[in-house]
Amino acid sequence: MRISASLCLAVFGLGAVMTAAAQTPAPTHVAKAHAMAPKPEVALTPPMGWNSWNYFAERVTDKDIRDSADQIVSTGMKDAGYIYVNIDDTWQGKRDENGVLHANDKFPDMKALADYVHSKGLKIGIYSGPGTKTCAGYEGSLGHEEQDAKTYAEWGMDYLKYDLCSFIPDVMHKQAPDDEAAQMRLMHQAYDKMAKALQATGRPIVLSLCQYGWDSPWEWAPAMGGNSWRTTGDIEANWNSMYTILSQQAGLEKYAGPGHWNDPDMLEVGNGKLSLAENRTHFTMWAMLNAPLLAGNDLPHMKPEIKDILTKKEVIELNQDKLGKQASRVYSEGEVDVWLKHLSGGAGAIAIVNAGSDRVSTHPFHLNLQKLGLHGPMHARDLWTGKDVELRNDMPIEIKSHDVLLLRVGSAR
Ligand code: GLA
């Protein structure tokens, strides 16, 4: 059974909480209660890798993980920076009489699998949740947090995605019916518990919070050692889903930085019905947002044009820039959005997205450099074509429907 995050919201009846709570400031008790040493050793730039869910979902097996690790190396993705190979939901089997969780038949030997992935010079990630069950109905970590963290460390895991799901009915609704503030406190405590359990193992493990942006995690997750937090419900492999999530990231830029990142969900590049332009826009914008770049496509059958997008060096460099500044949406005109990202060395990147469904109604678009704090004429480089562009104020720019123009400029201000 697959319960997507959006379904979770409906099933567990907290949809209203999410939208309302996402706007409210963090309760002050959180920063105090959860202040702990930062984990500077992981995720200093947004984590890059691959995750099994967006393509394989419940079908994922040990072989898929090994094949994907092989492909990451042979396609050049590893050289481009993709390091984490993350197993998502449905790997869990049963607990033994001591409470130790074992993998199910699809994963005969987790330690051997982790060793295999490590032998390729890659890292490996795993998935759980604070409730009795995960979103797909497999064993969760409730009451076994320390034990599970220890198991992950013993297996050699380097990354944990921790997904709220059944914690909502199991604990939040049961222990604090009708008290939304108390429910949120329980949720914070659950994440804090796992953060501490991971730290106690002594192994550097990236902690990725997956609770769909409830209660503004960007306000409280960094203080408890969260390296990324989902900002929305689940992404789907279509333009509307991707663009809706993209638009919801505007304003969150001040919360991201080295070691702690907003996560607009994993990449759908190469999945579903996304056109080439849409794949390019999706990848560009996740790079601009300093999102974790976790590919989620079928690597053994990846088309060359999809590989070209995922491994586009100069676009990845924006994402991995050591300054760690997430892009801001500076202005929108009609259906065209203009985003600016500051880069180290005083450089910058401008992404212009045409969200319109046809080019006639929105174009030509005139770029207003002043709104970006820039003065033309100035030299820029189109990062997708590699061509030089001379930027002038108010210059007409034509961008096809759902496509993007991505420019790097020497100085952002
Ligand atoms: C939730 C998450 C997804 C995925 C599934 C697995 O829906 O948001 O990213 O991990 O659970 O069941």
GROMACS .gro file of C-alpha atoms and ligand atoms in nm:
model
  425
    1MET     CA    1   0.000   0.000   0.000
    2ARG     CA    2   0.142   0.339  -0.091
    3ILE     CA    3   0.035   0.641   0.105
    4SER     CA    4   0.177   0.950  -0.057
    5ALA     CA    5   0.245   1.254   0.156
    6SER     CA    6  -0.051   1.436   0.004
    7LEU     CA    7  -0.270   1.137   0.074
    8CYS     CA    8  -0.126   1.132   0.423
    9LEU     CA    9  -0.254   1.483   0.473
   10ALA     CA   10  -0.603   1.378   0.374
   11VAL     CA   11  -0.601   1.039   0.549
   12PHE     CA   12  -0.463   1.175   0.873
   13GLY     CA   13  -0.675   1.489   0.856
   14LEU     CA   14  -0.406   1.750   0.905
   15GLY     CA   15  -0.425   1.928   0.569
   16ALA     CA   16  -0.549   2.247   0.728
   17VAL     CA   17  -0.276   2.234   0.990
   18MET     CA   18  -0.014   2.218   0.721
   19THR     CA   19  -0.117   2.529   0.534
   20ALA     CA   20  -0.193   2.730   0.844
   21ALA     CA   21   0.101   2.604   1.048
   22ALA     CA   22   0.346   2.645   0.762
   23GLN     CA   23   0.300   3.021   0.790
   24THR     CA   24   0.330   3.052   1.168
   25PRO     CA   25   0.661   3.131   1.337
   26ALA     CA   26   0.836   2.850   1.523
   27PRO     CA   27   0.736   2.805   1.884
   28THR     CA   28   1.009   2.950   2.103
   29HIS     CA   29   1.045   2.633   2.315
   30VAL     CA   30   1.195   2.450   2.017
   31ALA     CA   31   1.518   2.641   1.974
   32LYS     CA   32   1.588   2.615   2.347
   33ALA     CA   33   1.490   2.253   2.390
   34HIS     CA   34   1.671   2.130   2.082
   35ALA     CA   35   1.983   2.344   2.068
   36MET     CA   36   2.270   2.105   2.007
   37ALA     CA   37   2.601   2.104   1.832
   38PRO     CA   38   2.573   2.149   1.458
   39LYS     CA   39   2.702   1.869   1.235
   40PRO     CA   40   2.941   2.060   1.012
   41GLU     CA   41   3.084   1.742   0.871
   42VAL     CA   42   2.787   1.655   0.649
   43ALA     CA   43   2.585   1.835   0.381
   44LEU     CA   44   2.801   2.148   0.367
   45THR     CA   45   2.669   2.170   0.013
   46PRO     CA   46   2.329   2.023  -0.081
   47PRO     CA   47   2.347   1.640  -0.082
   48MET     CA   48   2.362   1.491  -0.432
   49GLY     CA   49   2.269   1.137  -0.523
   50TRP     CA   50   1.980   0.915  -0.623
   51ASN     CA   51   1.677   0.778  -0.437
   52SER     CA   52   1.470   0.473  -0.526
   53TRP     CA   53   1.119   0.609  -0.464
   54ASN     CA   54   1.029   0.825  -0.765
   55TYR     CA   55   1.087   0.545  -1.013
   56PHE     CA   56   1.084   0.211  -0.828
   57ALA     CA   57   0.850   0.295  -0.536
   58GLU     CA   58   0.756  -0.031  -0.353
   59ARG     CA   59   0.923  -0.252  -0.615
   60VAL     CA   60   1.282  -0.161  -0.519
   61THR     CA   61   1.522  -0.450  -0.451
   62ASP     CA   62   1.884  -0.502  -0.356
   63LYS     CA   63   1.963  -0.555  -0.724
   64ASP     CA   64   1.809  -0.222  -0.823
   65ILE     CA   65   2.028  -0.043  -0.569
   66ARG     CA   66   2.342  -0.220  -0.691
   67ASP     CA   67   2.255  -0.157  -1.057
   68SER     CA   68   2.186   0.208  -0.981
   69ALA     CA   69   2.519   0.245  -0.800
   70ASP     CA   70   2.693   0.087  -1.102
   71GLN     CA   71   2.514   0.327  -1.334
   72ILE     CA   72   2.601   0.632  -1.126
   73VAL     CA   73   2.964   0.543  -1.180
   74SER     CA   74   2.947   0.438  -1.546
   75THR     CA   75   2.732   0.731  -1.665
   76GLY     CA   76   2.964   0.990  -1.513
   77MET     CA   77   2.707   1.095  -1.253
   78LYS     CA   78   2.951   1.015  -0.975
   79ASP     CA   79   3.212   1.241  -1.132
   80ALA     CA   80   2.943   1.509  -1.160
   81GLY     CA   81   2.891   1.491  -0.782
   82TYR     CA   82   2.615   1.231  -0.725
   83ILE     CA   83   2.729   1.036  -0.419
   84TYR     CA   84   2.433   0.914  -0.210
   85VAL     CA   85   2.243   0.604  -0.323
   86ASN     CA   86   1.932   0.610  -0.109
   87ILE     CA   87   1.694   0.324  -0.040
   88ASP     CA   88   1.348   0.465   0.026
   89ASP     CA   89   1.046   0.291   0.178
   90THR     CA   90   0.968  -0.086   0.165
   91TRP     CA   91   1.302  -0.240   0.264
   92GLN     CA   92   1.186  -0.327   0.619
   93GLY     CA   93   1.113  -0.676   0.744
   94LYS     CA   94   1.037  -0.781   1.102
   95ARG     CA   95   1.193  -0.713   1.439
   96ASP     CA   96   1.352  -1.008   1.620
   97GLU     CA   97   1.293  -1.098   1.985
   98ASN     CA   98   1.541  -0.827   2.088
   99GLY     CA   99   1.362  -0.563   1.886
  100VAL     CA  100   1.635  -0.544   1.623
  101LEU     CA  101   1.488  -0.464   1.283
  102HIS     CA  102   1.586  -0.681   0.987
  103ALA     CA  103   1.540  -0.611   0.619
  104ASN     CA  104   1.283  -0.809   0.419
  105ASP     CA  105   1.347  -1.067   0.146
  106LYS     CA  106   1.408  -0.799  -0.116
  107PHE     CA  107   1.724  -0.702   0.074
  108PRO     CA  108   1.898  -1.024   0.184
  109ASP     CA  109   2.204  -0.856   0.338
  110MET     CA  110   2.202  -0.482   0.408
  111LYS     CA  111   2.560  -0.474   0.534
  112ALA     CA  112   2.683  -0.642   0.217
  113LEU     CA  113   2.478  -0.399   0.008
  114ALA     CA  114   2.625  -0.100   0.192
  115ASP     CA  115   2.975  -0.245   0.146
  116TYR     CA  116   2.908  -0.282  -0.225
  117VAL     CA  117   2.791   0.077  -0.264
  118HIS     CA  118   3.088   0.201  -0.059
  119SER     CA  119   3.326  -0.004  -0.274
  120LYS     CA  120   3.218   0.216  -0.566
  121GLY     CA  121   3.327   0.527  -0.378
  122LEU     CA  122   2.963   0.615  -0.310
  123LYS     CA  123   2.756   0.653   0.006
  124ILE     CA  124   2.430   0.484   0.096
  125GLY     CA  125   2.109   0.602   0.258
  126ILE     CA  126   1.806   0.445   0.422
  127TYR     CA  127   1.450   0.539   0.517
  128SER     CA  128   1.228   0.517   0.824
  129GLY     CA  129   0.973   0.715   1.021
  130PRO     CA  130   0.886   0.802   1.381
  131GLY     CA  131   0.551   0.617   1.379
  132THR     CA  132   0.467   0.247   1.406
  133LYS     CA  133   0.444   0.230   1.027
  134THR     CA  134   0.605   0.402   0.731
  135CYS     CA  135   0.398   0.563   0.459
  136ALA     CA  136   0.394   0.236   0.264
  137GLY     CA  137   0.283   0.044   0.575
  138TYR     CA  138   0.621  -0.108   0.671
  139GLU     CA  139   0.777  -0.119   1.017
  140GLY     CA  140   0.854   0.227   1.164
  141SER     CA  141   1.093   0.328   1.441
  142LEU     CA  142   0.851   0.424   1.722
  143GLY     CA  143   1.000   0.306   2.052
  144HIS     CA  144   1.311   0.171   1.877
  145GLU     CA  145   1.483   0.495   1.776
  146GLU     CA  146   1.822   0.432   1.941
  147GLN     CA  147   1.821   0.068   1.836
  148ASP     CA  148   1.741   0.153   1.474
  149ALA     CA  149   1.999   0.431   1.457
  150LYS     CA  150   2.256   0.181   1.585
  151THR     CA  151   2.150  -0.072   1.323
  152TYR     CA  152   2.184   0.184   1.043
  153ALA     CA  153   2.531   0.280   1.169
  154GLU     CA  154   2.635  -0.088   1.193
  155TRP     CA  155   2.520  -0.147   0.838
  156GLY     CA  156   2.723   0.158   0.729
  157MET     CA  157   2.439   0.393   0.639
  158ASP     CA  158   2.532   0.753   0.563
  159TYR     CA  159   2.191   0.916   0.522
  160LEU     CA  160   1.847   0.876   0.682
  161LYS     CA  161   1.519   1.006   0.543
  162TYR     CA  162   1.275   1.016   0.833
  163ASP     CA  163   0.913   1.033   0.720
  164LEU     CA  164   0.631   1.139   0.954
  165CYS     CA  165   0.335   0.933   0.822
  166SER     CA  166   0.174   0.712   1.086
  167PHE     CA  167   0.318   0.916   1.374
  168ILE     CA  168   0.021   1.143   1.308
  169PRO     CA  169  -0.251   0.895   1.411
  170ASP     CA  170  -0.022   0.681   1.632
  171VAL     CA  171   0.096   0.959   1.858
  172MET     CA  172  -0.012   1.311   1.766
  173HIS     CA  173  -0.384   1.238   1.745
  174LYS     CA  174  -0.384   0.991   2.031
  175GLN     CA  175  -0.180   1.185   2.282
  176ALA     CA  176  -0.302   1.534   2.201
  177PRO     CA  177  -0.645   1.520   2.043
  178ASP     CA  178  -0.772   1.866   1.954
  179ASP     CA  179  -0.452   2.039   2.066
  180GLU     CA  180  -0.262   2.141   1.758
  181ALA     CA  181   0.026   2.308   1.944
  182ALA     CA  182   0.083   1.995   2.153
  183GLN     CA  183   0.071   1.780   1.840
  184MET     CA  184   0.343   1.992   1.683
  185ARG     CA  185   0.555   1.965   1.997
  186LEU     CA  186   0.526   1.586   1.981
  187MET     CA  187   0.639   1.598   1.620
  188HIS     CA  188   0.944   1.812   1.706
  189GLN     CA  189   1.033   1.573   1.987
  190ALA     CA  190   1.012   1.275   1.755
  191TYR     CA  191   1.261   1.429   1.512
  192ASP     CA  192   1.484   1.546   1.793
  193LYS     CA  193   1.490   1.194   1.934
  194MET     CA  194   1.613   1.045   1.608
  195ALA     CA  195   1.862   1.331   1.556
  196LYS     CA  196   2.013   1.255   1.896
  197ALA     CA  197   2.008   0.879   1.835
  198LEU     CA  198   2.199   0.927   1.509
  199GLN     CA  199   2.452   1.155   1.672
  200ALA     CA  200   2.502   0.904   1.953
  201THR     CA  201   2.616   0.644   1.699
  202GLY     CA  202   2.920   0.861   1.624
  203ARG     CA  203   2.875   0.799   1.251
  204PRO     CA  204   2.822   1.107   1.034
  205ILE     CA  205   2.471   1.047   0.897
  206VAL     CA  206   2.276   1.306   0.699
  207LEU     CA  207   1.932   1.357   0.857
  208SER     CA  208   1.660   1.441   0.606
  209LEU     CA  209   1.327   1.538   0.762
  210CYS     CA  210   1.020   1.440   0.562
  211GLN     CA  211   0.711   1.592   0.720
  212TYR     CA  212   0.578   1.784   0.421
  213GLY     CA  213   0.659   2.133   0.552
  214TRP     CA  214   0.433   2.111   0.858
  215ASP     CA  215   0.490   2.376   1.120
  216SER     CA  216   0.767   2.555   0.929
  217PRO     CA  217   1.048   2.301   0.975
  218TRP     CA  218   1.294   2.555   0.832
  219GLU     CA  219   1.252   2.738   1.166
  220TRP     CA  220   1.329   2.448   1.400
  221ALA     CA  221   1.491   2.160   1.210
  222PRO     CA  222   1.843   2.311   1.180
  223ALA     CA  223   1.872   2.356   1.557
  224MET     CA  224   1.815   1.985   1.615
  225GLY     CA  225   2.070   1.881   1.354
  226GLY     CA  226   1.838   1.832   1.055
  227ASN     CA  227   2.037   1.865   0.733
  228SER     CA  228   1.731   1.911   0.512
  229TRP     CA  229   1.357   1.930   0.553
  230ARG     CA  230   1.081   1.883   0.302
  231THR     CA  231   0.894   2.206   0.239
  232THR     CA  232   0.585   2.059   0.068
  233GLY     CA  233   0.387   1.745  -0.010
  234ASP     CA  234   0.510   1.489  -0.262
  235ILE     CA  235   0.630   1.590  -0.607
  236GLU     CA  236   0.486   1.419  -0.914
  237ALA     CA  237   0.641   1.384  -1.258
  238ASN     CA  238   0.441   1.658  -1.429
  239TRP     CA  239   0.480   2.031  -1.488
  240ASN     CA  240   0.198   2.147  -1.257
  241SER     CA  241   0.333   1.959  -0.958
  242MET     CA  242   0.690   2.074  -1.017
  243TYR     CA  243   0.594   2.436  -1.086
  244THR     CA  244   0.357   2.456  -0.786
  245ILE     CA  245   0.633   2.332  -0.557
  246LEU     CA  246   0.883   2.570  -0.716
  247SER     CA  247   0.655   2.867  -0.653
  248GLN     CA  248   0.616   2.765  -0.288
  249GLN     CA  249   0.992   2.800  -0.232
  250ALA     CA  250   0.992   3.178  -0.281
  251GLY     CA  251   1.061   3.339   0.055
  252LEU     CA  252   1.231   3.037   0.212
  253GLU     CA  253   1.578   3.136   0.092
  254LYS     CA  254   1.686   3.286   0.421
  255TYR     CA  255   1.658   2.952   0.601
  256ALA     CA  256   1.902   2.755   0.385
  257GLY     CA  257   2.277   2.744   0.427
  258PRO     CA  258   2.573   2.508   0.460
  259GLY     CA  259   2.461   2.197   0.651
  260HIS     CA  260   2.088   2.275   0.641
  261TRP     CA  261   1.875   2.296   0.327
  262ASN     CA  262   1.517   2.343   0.216
  263ASP     CA  263   1.407   2.028   0.033
  264PRO     CA  264   1.139   2.080  -0.235
  265ASP     CA  265   1.141   1.698  -0.282
  266MET     CA  266   1.345   1.470  -0.503
  267LEU     CA  267   1.404   1.516  -0.873
  268GLU     CA  268   1.160   1.380  -1.130
  269VAL     CA  269   1.400   1.453  -1.418
  270GLY     CA  270   1.355   1.173  -1.673
  271ASN     CA  271   1.028   1.052  -1.521
  272GLY     CA  272   0.665   1.070  -1.629
  273LYS     CA  273   0.558   1.302  -1.904
  274LEU     CA  274   0.800   1.588  -1.848
  275SER     CA  275   0.918   1.732  -2.180
  276LEU     CA  276   1.284   1.806  -2.238
  277ALA     CA  277   1.224   2.176  -2.167
  278GLU     CA  278   1.037   2.088  -1.847
  279ASN     CA  279   1.316   1.856  -1.733
  280ARG     CA  280   1.567   2.133  -1.798
  281THR     CA  281   1.361   2.387  -1.606
  282HIS     CA  282   1.308   2.144  -1.317
  283PHE     CA  283   1.680   2.071  -1.288
  284THR     CA  284   1.780   2.436  -1.328
  285MET     CA  285   1.547   2.550  -1.057
  286TRP     CA  286   1.636   2.275  -0.808
  287ALA     CA  287   1.998   2.377  -0.862
  288MET     CA  288   1.909   2.745  -0.809
  289LEU     CA  289   1.717   2.655  -0.490
  290ASN     CA  290   2.013   2.471  -0.337
  291ALA     CA  291   1.782   2.171  -0.318
  292PRO     CA  292   1.930   1.829  -0.248
  293LEU     CA  293   1.985   1.696  -0.602
  294LEU     CA  294   1.851   1.342  -0.563
  295ALA     CA  295   1.778   1.196  -0.904
  296GLY     CA  296   1.488   0.952  -0.905
  297ASN     CA  297   1.486   0.806  -1.254
  298ASP     CA  298   1.552   0.464  -1.406
  299LEU     CA  299   1.929   0.491  -1.439
  300PRO     CA  300   1.993   0.173  -1.640
  301HIS     CA  301   1.755   0.301  -1.909
  302MET     CA  302   1.839   0.671  -1.891
  303LYS     CA  303   1.821   0.851  -2.227
  304PRO     CA  304   2.134   1.046  -2.330
  305GLU     CA  305   1.949   1.379  -2.323
  306ILE     CA  306   1.841   1.313  -1.963
  307LYS     CA  307   2.195   1.223  -1.864
  308ASP     CA  308   2.310   1.547  -2.025
  309ILE     CA  309   2.071   1.744  -1.807
  310LEU     CA  310   2.157   1.562  -1.484
  311THR     CA  311   2.529   1.597  -1.540
  312LYS     CA  312   2.539   1.956  -1.668
  313LYS     CA  313   2.847   2.073  -1.485
  314GLU     CA  314   2.792   2.447  -1.485
  315VAL     CA  315   2.436   2.405  -1.355
  316ILE     CA  316   2.547   2.171  -1.077
  317GLU     CA  317   2.812   2.426  -0.982
  318LEU     CA  318   2.536   2.673  -0.895
  319ASN     CA  319   2.383   2.421  -0.657
  320GLN     CA  320   2.715   2.327  -0.500
  321ASP     CA  321   2.851   2.681  -0.471
  322LYS     CA  322   3.021   2.705  -0.134
  323LEU     CA  323   2.841   3.026  -0.037
  324GLY     CA  324   2.523   2.820  -0.005
  325LYS     CA  325   2.283   3.101  -0.096
  326GLN     CA  326   1.944   2.986  -0.221
  327ALA     CA  327   1.792   3.182  -0.511
  328SER     CA  328   1.519   3.441  -0.456
  329ARG     CA  329   1.229   3.506  -0.689
  330VAL     CA  330   1.294   3.874  -0.760
  331TYR     CA  331   0.991   3.944  -0.977
  332SER     CA  332   0.726   3.793  -1.200
  333GLU     CA  333   0.565   3.945  -1.503
  334GLY     CA  334   0.267   3.766  -1.653
  335GLU     CA  335   0.367   3.403  -1.645
  336VAL     CA  336   0.740   3.470  -1.646
  337ASP     CA  337   0.938   3.444  -1.321
  338VAL     CA  338   1.285   3.586  -1.268
  339TRP     CA  339   1.506   3.429  -1.000
  340LEU     CA  340   1.848   3.545  -0.882
  341LYS     CA  341   2.111   3.346  -0.695
  342HIS     CA  342   2.423   3.494  -0.541
  343LEU     CA  343   2.740   3.295  -0.590
  344SER     CA  344   3.080   3.309  -0.430
  345GLY     CA  345   3.326   3.560  -0.570
  346GLY     CA  346   3.051   3.815  -0.627
  347ALA     CA  347   2.909   3.622  -0.924
  348GLY     CA  348   2.542   3.548  -0.979
  349ALA     CA  349   2.297   3.335  -1.173
  350ILE     CA  350   1.970   3.452  -1.326
  351ALA     CA  351   1.698   3.202  -1.418
  352ILE     CA  352   1.402   3.320  -1.624
  353VAL     CA  353   1.118   3.067  -1.636
  354ASN     CA  354   0.830   3.084  -1.881
  355ALA     CA  355   0.544   2.909  -1.703
  356GLY     CA  356   0.298   3.006  -1.976
  357SER     CA  357   0.150   2.735  -2.192
  358ASP     CA  358   0.216   2.926  -2.512
  359ARG     CA  359   0.485   3.168  -2.606
  360VAL     CA  360   0.266   3.421  -2.783
  361SER     CA  361   0.069   3.540  -2.482
  362THR     CA  362   0.370   3.609  -2.263
  363HIS     CA  363   0.638   3.705  -2.512
  364PRO     CA  364   0.851   3.880  -2.590
  365PHE     CA  365   0.943   3.934  -2.230
  366HIS     CA  366   1.160   4.234  -2.144
  367LEU     CA  367   1.427   4.175  -1.882
  368ASN     CA  368   1.443   4.446  -1.619
  369LEU     CA  369   1.803   4.444  -1.499
  370GLN     CA  370   1.745   4.720  -1.246
  371LYS     CA  371   1.501   4.503  -1.055
  372LEU     CA  372   1.787   4.256  -1.018
  373GLY     CA  373   2.020   4.528  -0.897
  374LEU     CA  374   2.221   4.502  -1.218
  375HIS     CA  375   2.324   4.754  -1.478
  376GLY     CA  376   2.363   4.680  -1.847
  377PRO     CA  377   2.522   4.635  -2.075
  378MET     CA  378   2.691   4.341  -1.915
  379HIS     CA  379   2.836   4.013  -2.021
  380ALA     CA  380   2.659   3.685  -1.934
  381ARG     CA  381   2.691   3.320  -2.023
  382ASP     CA  382   2.394   3.101  -2.118
  383LEU     CA  383   2.468   2.791  -1.912
  384TRP     CA  384   2.262   2.553  -2.124
  385THR     CA  385   2.390   2.655  -2.468
  386GLY     CA  386   2.732   2.778  -2.357
  387LYS     CA  387   2.680   3.095  -2.563
  388ASP     CA  388   2.783   3.444  -2.461
  389VAL     CA  389   2.501   3.693  -2.417
  390GLU     CA  390   2.523   4.070  -2.391
  391LEU     CA  391   2.262   4.183  -2.137
  392ARG     CA  392   2.097   4.520  -2.186
  393ASN     CA  393   1.827   4.667  -1.974
  394ASP     CA  394   1.477   4.603  -2.106
  395MET     CA  395   1.603   4.368  -2.376
  396PRO     CA  396   1.340   4.139  -2.530
  397ILE     CA  397   1.393   3.775  -2.445
  398GLU     CA  398   1.200   3.488  -2.597
  399ILE     CA  399   1.167   3.166  -2.401
  400LYS     CA  400   0.957   2.872  -2.513
  401SER     CA  401   0.670   2.747  -2.304
  402HIS     CA  402   0.789   2.577  -1.981
  403ASP     CA  403   1.151   2.645  -2.071
  404VAL     CA  404   1.414   2.844  -1.889
  405LEU     CA  405   1.696   3.080  -1.972
  406LEU     CA  406   1.981   3.035  -1.727
  407LEU     CA  407   2.252   3.299  -1.723
  408ARG     CA  408   2.566   3.335  -1.521
  409VAL     CA  409   2.694   3.685  -1.466
  410GLY     CA  410   3.030   3.789  -1.327
  411SER     CA  411   2.883   4.010  -1.066
  412ALA     CA  412   2.540   3.983  -0.910
  413ARG     CA  413   2.531   4.342  -0.785
  414GLA     C1  414   0.601   0.972   0.150
  414GLA     C2  415   0.722   1.055   0.112
  414GLA     C3  416   0.777   1.005  -0.021
  414GLA     C4  417   0.815   0.858  -0.009
  414GLA     C5  418   0.695   0.777   0.038
  414GLA     C6  419   0.734   0.635   0.071
  414GLA     O1  420   0.494   0.990   0.062
  414GLA     O2  421   0.690   1.191   0.106
  414GLA     O3  422   0.890   1.081  -0.060
  414GLA     O4  423   0.922   0.844   0.080
  414GLA     O5  424   0.637   0.834   0.155
  414GLA     O6  425   0.627   0.561   0.120
   0.00000   0.00000   0.00000
